[in-house]
Short mmCIF file of C-alpha atoms in Angstrom, two decimals:
data_model
loop_
_atom_site.label_atom_id
_atom_site.label_comp_id
_atom_site.label_asym_id
_atom_site.label_seq_id
_atom_site.Cartn_x
_atom_site.Cartn_y
_atom_site.Cartn_z
CA GLN B 22 4.61 -2.11 -18.70
CA VAL B 23 5.07 -1.20 -15.06
CA GLN B 24 6.24 -3.67 -12.45
CA LEU B 25 5.61 -3.12 -8.76
CA ALA B 26 7.55 -4.79 -5.98
CA GLU B 27 6.36 -4.56 -2.37
CA SER B 28 8.56 -5.11 0.64
CA GLY B 29 8.49 -4.59 4.38
CA GLY B 30 5.80 -7.01 5.46
CA GLY B 31 6.23 -9.41 8.34
CA LEU B 32 5.07 -10.45 11.77
CA VAL B 33 4.53 -7.82 14.43
CA GLN B 34 2.82 -7.70 17.80
CA ALA B 35 -0.33 -5.70 18.35
CA GLY B 36 0.51 -2.07 18.95
CA GLY B 37 3.63 -2.28 16.85
CA SER B 38 4.58 -0.62 13.58
CA LEU B 39 5.64 -1.60 10.10
CA ARG B 40 6.65 0.37 7.03
CA LEU B 41 5.80 -1.05 3.64
CA SER B 42 7.54 0.03 0.48
CA CYS B 43 6.59 -0.42 -3.15
CA ALA B 44 8.99 0.39 -5.95
CA ALA B 45 7.80 0.83 -9.51
CA SER B 46 10.04 -0.14 -12.41
CA GLY B 47 9.80 -0.73 -16.13
CA VAL B 48 8.53 1.77 -18.68
CA ILE B 49 7.64 4.75 -16.50
CA PHE B 50 6.83 8.06 -18.13
CA ASN B 51 3.94 9.57 -16.14
CA LEU B 52 3.20 7.69 -12.96
CA GLY B 53 -0.04 8.97 -11.51
CA ALA B 54 -1.91 7.95 -8.40
CA MET B 55 -0.56 5.17 -6.24
CA ALA B 56 -2.42 3.21 -3.62
CA TRP B 57 -2.34 0.45 -1.06
CA HIS B 58 -5.05 -2.16 -0.79
CA ARG B 59 -5.30 -5.17 1.48
CA GLN B 60 -7.05 -8.50 1.52
CA ALA B 61 -7.65 -10.45 4.68
CA PRO B 62 -8.39 -14.20 4.59
CA GLY B 63 -11.96 -14.82 3.47
CA LYS B 64 -12.60 -11.14 2.78
CA GLN B 65 -12.72 -8.92 -0.26
CA ARG B 66 -9.82 -6.70 -1.16
CA GLU B 67 -10.27 -3.23 0.34
CA LEU B 68 -8.69 0.14 -0.27
CA VAL B 69 -6.33 1.31 2.46
CA ALA B 70 -5.00 4.62 1.16
CA THR B 71 -4.28 6.54 -2.01
CA ILE B 72 -1.85 9.28 -2.94
CA THR B 73 -1.91 11.41 -6.06
CA SER B 74 1.11 12.46 -8.08
CA GLY B 75 0.89 15.75 -6.20
CA SER B 76 0.90 13.90 -2.86
CA SER B 77 -2.72 14.49 -1.90
CA THR B 78 -3.80 11.61 0.29
CA SER B 79 -6.96 9.83 1.29
CA TYR B 80 -7.61 6.95 3.69
CA ALA B 81 -10.19 4.39 4.55
CA ASP B 82 -11.92 5.43 7.76
CA SER B 83 -10.52 2.57 9.83
CA MET B 84 -6.94 3.53 8.93
CA LYS B 85 -7.16 7.26 9.56
CA GLY B 86 -4.75 8.38 12.24
CA ARG B 87 -2.87 5.07 12.26
CA PHE B 88 -1.58 4.71 8.70
CA ALA B 89 0.29 7.22 6.57
CA ILE B 90 0.90 6.94 2.84
CA SER B 91 3.72 8.84 1.18
CA ARG B 92 5.71 8.72 -2.03
CA ASP B 93 9.10 9.60 -3.44
CA ASN B 94 8.56 10.53 -7.06
CA ALA B 95 12.30 10.54 -7.78
CA LYS B 96 12.43 6.87 -6.75
CA ASN B 97 8.98 5.92 -8.11
CA THR B 98 8.28 4.49 -4.70
CA VAL B 99 5.25 4.61 -2.42
CA TYR B 100 5.32 3.89 1.29
CA LEU B 101 2.80 2.91 3.91
CA GLN B 102 3.68 3.61 7.52
CA MET B 103 1.46 1.54 9.76
CA ASN B 104 1.29 2.32 13.48
CA SER B 105 -0.76 0.97 16.35
CA LEU B 106 -1.33 -2.23 14.44
CA LYS B 107 -4.21 -4.48 15.40
CA PRO B 108 -4.79 -8.19 14.75
CA GLU B 109 -7.54 -7.21 12.32
CA ASP B 110 -4.92 -5.47 10.18
CA THR B 111 -3.58 -8.91 9.29
CA ALA B 112 -3.79 -9.21 5.52
CA VAL B 113 -1.86 -9.30 2.29
CA TYR B 114 -1.09 -5.72 1.35
CA TYR B 115 -1.00 -4.83 -2.32
CA CYS B 116 0.50 -1.82 -3.99
CA ALA B 117 -1.14 -0.32 -7.07
CA ALA B 118 -0.05 2.42 -9.44
CA ARG B 119 -1.75 4.13 -12.31
CA GLN B 120 -0.11 4.91 -15.64
CA SER B 121 -2.78 4.77 -18.35
CA LYS B 122 -4.15 1.82 -16.40
CA TRP B 123 -3.77 0.34 -12.94
CA TYR B 124 -0.87 -1.98 -12.26
CA TRP B 125 -0.64 -4.25 -9.21
CA GLY B 126 2.12 -5.76 -7.17
CA GLN B 127 2.22 -9.34 -5.92
CA GLY B 128 1.50 -8.38 -2.32
CA THR B 129 3.30 -8.62 0.98
CA GLN B 130 1.99 -10.43 4.04
CA VAL B 131 1.42 -8.49 7.24
CA THR B 132 0.57 -10.52 10.32
CA VAL B 133 -0.30 -8.86 13.61
CA SER B 134 -0.31 -11.10 16.64
CA SER B 135 -2.41 -10.41 19.72
#
């Protein structure tokens, strides 16, 4: 089993930045792709960004140029640097990691005030 723990969420003004972290623990032997998703109130969960074990990245169109996903394989940790935040970025952000199957974290709240 893999456990994921997100951190770094909080309240920020529009235009500000936040850096989310997600550390994987448990039985880790071949951690593959990792990703960030988000879910805003009343909306479906959506993919924010993914990163492969080789650090290839992809982003949802609305996050390109503002968000950056990265990972530290030695620490089994994935990061999401979020810049130029907008009120519509307000959501619970979830980390996910793949090792035979996808595992999910509990989420961290990000609130962007206008």
